[in-house]
Every structure is written in C-alpha cells, then in structure tokens.
Amino acid sequence: MVKIFLFAFFIVISFANAAGPRWDDSIDIDDPNLTINVAAEQCQKSLINAPEKLELWCKKAINMGYWRGLVPLSLHTGNGERLLKEATKRVNAKDPMAYSTLAWIYEGGMFVDQDINYAISLHKEFLSLDVELTKSSVTATHEELAKLYKKEQNWLAVSEHAQYVFDNTTFEFNKDYAARLMKLAQDKLVEQGHSKR
C-alpha cells in the first residue's frame, strides 16, 4: 500500500516537473544536440506515456548528468540500490537537491526499512544548510516536516511547520492544507491538555 502511494506521489511530482507536451516521439535519443533537460523530461514523461522507453531515456539522462533519473528507473526496475547509494553520497556532500530524495526513500521505506525519524532529520539538515535556498523549497520542506510530525503525533511540531507553510506559501491549496493541519494540531493539543482554544 505504501509503495502504491509513493508511486502515485512520484507520478504527481513527475507531472509537476515535466514541462511541455506529454510525450514527443520525434525526439531522437541519439541526437548529438540532445540537451540534458530534454533527456530528463523524456525520462520523467516515459513513466506514464512510454514505459517501454523508460530505461533507455532514464539511462541516457543519467549518463548526461541527471542523477535524479535514478528515481523513475528504480521504481520501474524495483532495484533502488544505485539510487540509495547516489542520494546518500550527495547528501554527505551537502548537495541540496539530494535531501528530499533521500528523505522520501526513508519516509516510505522504498528500498530500505522505513525510518521517519531519519527522514525528519534529513529535512531539518536541509533547512540548516549554509547555502541560499529558494523560498519555495524551504516552504515545501516545512510542509513535509508537518506531514512527518503528524505521523509521529508531535502536534507542537505539526503546528509550527504548518504555520510556516500557511504564512509563506503562494498556493491556496497549500495554505488550505496548512490551515487544516494547524486546526488538527490545536485540537489534539487541547485533548492532551497542552493548550486552550
């Protein structure tokens, strides 16, 4: 069940990240002018639109330097050993792009034993990196932390991170979700006698 949910989650992420038309059969994988962005888009889009071409496009994108092509490739083949190794190596090197991937692996127990606390620590480490982070990535990380703390039933932390999302998101659906999380957290805290309405 968890794997089905995570697979669906990745599909949504793929659609959000893959710009342009759904699939373009006219793109030649052997074109010497092929860019890494086009190869990455074809890798992502193949998950839904051309699964029979996924391995070819994702391997091409990976060889061109798009390491996150390992995500759909691992989901497709059922082998996440290379993805886990690469994401871990990149987190150890403080690559900001790797934290959410490694946290996602541990949150869902994809190719590893599930470890919510480690996923939380990865998100917190991401927020403390000594690099300039985009506002959208920081807000998305706070939303992930709110969700993870909800699983842990840490209602004070849920409230804190949901409040950050509510105050900083530019998307109404994220604001609505954050408001629901804050209400849930407040209700749970009242039940536990930690707070007053």
GROMACS .gro file of C-alpha atoms in nm:
model
  197
    1MET     CA    1   0.000   0.000   0.000
    2VAL     CA    2   0.280   0.241   0.092
    3LYS     CA    3   0.462   0.163  -0.234
    4ILE     CA    4   0.145   0.233  -0.434
    5PHE     CA    5   0.105   0.567  -0.257
    6LEU     CA    6   0.467   0.660  -0.317
    7PHE     CA    7   0.444   0.555  -0.680
    8ALA     CA    8   0.139   0.782  -0.720
    9PHE     CA    9   0.325   1.061  -0.537
   10PHE     CA   10   0.617   1.031  -0.778
   11ILE     CA   11   0.382   1.042  -1.075
   12VAL     CA   12   0.239   1.373  -0.948
   13ILE     CA   13   0.592   1.508  -0.897
   14SER     CA   14   0.688   1.397  -1.247
   15PHE     CA   15   0.397   1.583  -1.398
   16ALA     CA   16   0.476   1.893  -1.196
   17ASN     CA   17   0.839   1.889  -1.304
   18ALA     CA   18   0.799   1.788  -1.666
   19ALA     CA   19   0.712   2.088  -1.879
   20GLY     CA   20   0.577   2.086  -2.230
   21PRO     CA   21   0.368   1.829  -2.416
   22ARG     CA   22   0.305   1.484  -2.272
   23TRP     CA   23   0.536   1.285  -2.498
   24ASP     CA   24   0.736   1.363  -2.807
   25ASP     CA   25   0.818   1.060  -3.021
   26SER     CA   26   1.010   1.279  -3.264
   27ILE     CA   27   1.297   1.334  -3.019
   28ASP     CA   28   1.595   1.123  -3.119
   29ILE     CA   29   1.777   0.971  -2.823
   30ASP     CA   30   2.098   0.960  -3.029
   31ASP     CA   31   2.078   1.323  -3.146
   32PRO     CA   32   2.423   1.477  -3.079
   33ASN     CA   33   2.247   1.807  -2.994
   34LEU     CA   34   2.022   1.647  -2.732
   35THR     CA   35   2.027   1.852  -2.410
   36ILE     CA   36   2.021   1.715  -2.058
   37ASN     CA   37   1.692   1.899  -1.993
   38VAL     CA   38   1.520   1.728  -2.286
   39ALA     CA   39   1.658   1.388  -2.184
   40ALA     CA   40   1.541   1.445  -1.825
   41GLU     CA   41   1.193   1.542  -1.942
   42GLN     CA   42   1.171   1.233  -2.163
   43CYS     CA   43   1.284   1.018  -1.869
   44GLN     CA   44   1.012   1.164  -1.645
   45LYS     CA   45   0.740   1.157  -1.908
   46SER     CA   46   0.815   0.799  -2.009
   47LEU     CA   47   0.697   0.676  -1.669
   48ILE     CA   48   0.339   0.747  -1.775
   49ASN     CA   49   0.347   0.787  -2.150
   50ALA     CA   50   0.606   0.538  -2.275
   51PRO     CA   51   0.709   0.291  -2.002
   52GLU     CA   52   0.868   0.068  -2.265
   53LYS     CA   53   1.118   0.351  -2.330
   54LEU     CA   54   1.178   0.444  -1.966
   55GLU     CA   55   1.501   0.252  -1.918
   56LEU     CA   56   1.651   0.391  -2.239
   57TRP     CA   57   1.560   0.753  -2.166
   58CYS     CA   58   1.645   0.744  -1.796
   59LYS     CA   59   1.981   0.577  -1.855
   60LYS     CA   60   2.053   0.839  -2.121
   61ALA     CA   61   1.957   1.122  -1.883
   62ILE     CA   62   2.163   0.970  -1.601
   63ASN     CA   63   2.467   0.936  -1.827
   64MET     CA   64   2.427   1.302  -1.924
   65GLY     CA   65   2.435   1.404  -1.555
   66TYR     CA   66   2.068   1.394  -1.444
   67TRP     CA   67   2.118   1.170  -1.141
   68ARG     CA   68   1.756   1.201  -1.029
   69GLY     CA   69   1.664   0.991  -1.331
   70LEU     CA   70   1.754   0.708  -1.094
   71VAL     CA   71   1.418   0.761  -0.919
   72PRO     CA   72   1.187   0.655  -1.204
   73LEU     CA   73   1.441   0.396  -1.316
   74SER     CA   74   1.449   0.242  -0.966
   75LEU     CA   75   1.070   0.243  -0.939
   76HIS     CA   76   1.044   0.083  -1.282
   77THR     CA   77   1.300  -0.191  -1.217
   78GLY     CA   78   1.231  -0.240  -0.846
   79ASN     CA   79   1.601  -0.200  -0.767
   80GLY     CA   80   1.689   0.111  -0.570
   81GLU     CA   81   2.045   0.018  -0.470
   82ARG     CA   82   2.209   0.267  -0.705
   83LEU     CA   83   1.959   0.542  -0.618
   84LEU     CA   84   2.014   0.495  -0.245
   85LYS     CA   85   2.392   0.499  -0.287
   86GLU     CA   86   2.389   0.811  -0.508
   87ALA     CA   87   2.144   1.006  -0.290
   88THR     CA   88   2.341   0.919   0.025
   89LYS     CA   89   2.669   1.022  -0.138
   90ARG     CA   90   2.519   1.353  -0.245
   91VAL     CA   91   2.367   1.424   0.098
   92ASN     CA   92   2.708   1.356   0.254
   93ALA     CA   93   2.850   1.613   0.010
   94LYS     CA   94   2.574   1.861   0.119
   95ASP     CA   95   2.404   1.868  -0.223
   96PRO     CA   96   2.072   2.045  -0.153
   97MET     CA   97   1.896   1.858  -0.434
   98ALA     CA   98   1.958   1.520  -0.270
   99TYR     CA   99   1.794   1.575   0.069
  100SER     CA  100   1.431   1.547  -0.039
  101THR     CA  101   1.504   1.236  -0.246
  102LEU     CA  102   1.679   1.055   0.039
  103ALA     CA  103   1.411   1.166   0.287
  104TRP     CA  104   1.142   1.037   0.050
  105ILE     CA  105   1.317   0.698   0.033
  106TYR     CA  106   1.329   0.663   0.412
  107GLU     CA  107   0.983   0.809   0.473
  108GLY     CA  108   0.818   0.550   0.254
  109GLY     CA  109   1.053   0.261   0.319
  110MET     CA  110   1.137   0.242  -0.050
  111PHE     CA  111   1.432   0.002  -0.091
  112VAL     CA  112   1.518   0.047   0.282
  113ASP     CA  113   1.350  -0.004   0.618
  114GLN     CA  114   1.115   0.285   0.686
  115ASP     CA  115   1.270   0.544   0.918
  116ILE     CA  116   1.051   0.851   0.978
  117ASN     CA  117   1.297   1.000   1.228
  118TYR     CA  118   1.579   0.987   0.974
  119ALA     CA  119   1.354   1.146   0.711
  120ILE     CA  120   1.277   1.425   0.959
  121SER     CA  121   1.646   1.475   1.035
  122LEU     CA  122   1.726   1.499   0.664
  123HIS     CA  123   1.466   1.771   0.613
  124LYS     CA  124   1.592   1.961   0.918
  125GLU     CA  125   1.951   1.932   0.797
  126PHE     CA  126   1.842   2.067   0.457
  127LEU     CA  127   1.692   2.374   0.627
  128SER     CA  128   2.017   2.435   0.815
  129LEU     CA  129   2.246   2.415   0.510
  130ASP     CA  130   2.479   2.710   0.469
  131VAL     CA  131   2.355   2.786   0.118
  132GLU     CA  132   2.089   3.011  -0.026
  133LEU     CA  133   1.768   2.810  -0.056
  134THR     CA  134   1.467   2.911  -0.262
  135LYS     CA  135   1.160   3.018  -0.068
  136SER     CA  136   0.954   2.751  -0.243
  137SER     CA  137   1.193   2.471  -0.144
  138VAL     CA  138   1.201   2.589   0.218
  139THR     CA  139   0.821   2.608   0.229
  140ALA     CA  140   0.788   2.263   0.071
  141THR     CA  141   1.030   2.123   0.330
  142HIS     CA  142   0.828   2.272   0.615
  143GLU     CA  143   0.517   2.108   0.465
  144GLU     CA  144   0.696   1.772   0.452
  145LEU     CA  145   0.804   1.816   0.815
  146ALA     CA  146   0.445   1.895   0.919
  147LYS     CA  147   0.328   1.574   0.747
  148LEU     CA  148   0.602   1.364   0.906
  149TYR     CA  149   0.543   1.507   1.253
  150LYS     CA  150   0.172   1.430   1.207
  151LYS     CA  151   0.269   1.064   1.161
  152GLU     CA  152   0.470   1.090   1.481
  153GLN     CA  153   0.179   1.271   1.654
  154ASN     CA  154   0.411   1.555   1.757
  155TRP     CA  155   0.137   1.817   1.747
  156LEU     CA  156   0.350   2.113   1.857
  157ALA     CA  157   0.590   2.048   1.569
  158VAL     CA  158   0.298   1.996   1.327
  159SER     CA  159   0.157   2.333   1.429
  160GLU     CA  160   0.493   2.509   1.397
  161HIS     CA  161   0.573   2.380   1.049
  162ALA     CA  162   0.217   2.414   0.921
  163GLN     CA  163   0.215   2.775   1.040
  164TYR     CA  164   0.531   2.841   0.838
  165VAL     CA  165   0.363   2.697   0.528
  166PHE     CA  166   0.048   2.899   0.591
  167ASP     CA  167   0.249   3.220   0.626
  168ASN     CA  168   0.480   3.164   0.329
  169THR     CA  169   0.311   2.963   0.056
  170THR     CA  170   0.189   3.128  -0.260
  171PHE     CA  171  -0.057   2.846  -0.338
  172GLU     CA  172  -0.407   2.847  -0.198
  173PHE     CA  173  -0.432   2.467  -0.176
  174ASN     CA  174  -0.112   2.456   0.034
  175LYS     CA  175  -0.250   2.730   0.257
  176ASP     CA  176  -0.577   2.537   0.300
  177TYR     CA  177  -0.387   2.217   0.381
  178ALA     CA  178  -0.170   2.401   0.633
  179ALA     CA  179  -0.479   2.551   0.797
  180ARG     CA  180  -0.631   2.203   0.832
  181LEU     CA  181  -0.308   2.072   0.986
  182MET     CA  182  -0.296   2.363   1.232
  183LYS     CA  183  -0.659   2.300   1.332
  184LEU     CA  184  -0.592   1.928   1.380
  185ALA     CA  185  -0.280   2.001   1.585
  186GLN     CA  186  -0.466   2.255   1.801
  187ASP     CA  187  -0.750   2.009   1.863
  188LYS     CA  188  -0.506   1.733   1.959
  189LEU     CA  189  -0.314   1.966   2.190
  190VAL     CA  190  -0.640   2.066   2.361
  191GLU     CA  191  -0.729   1.698   2.404
  192GLN     CA  192  -0.389   1.644   2.566
  193GLY     CA  193  -0.435   1.946   2.793
  194HIS     CA  194  -0.140   2.138   2.643
  195SER     CA  195  -0.333   2.433   2.510
  196LYS     CA  196  -0.657   2.625   2.529
  197ARG     CA  197  -0.887   2.704   2.239
   0.00000   0.00000   0.00000
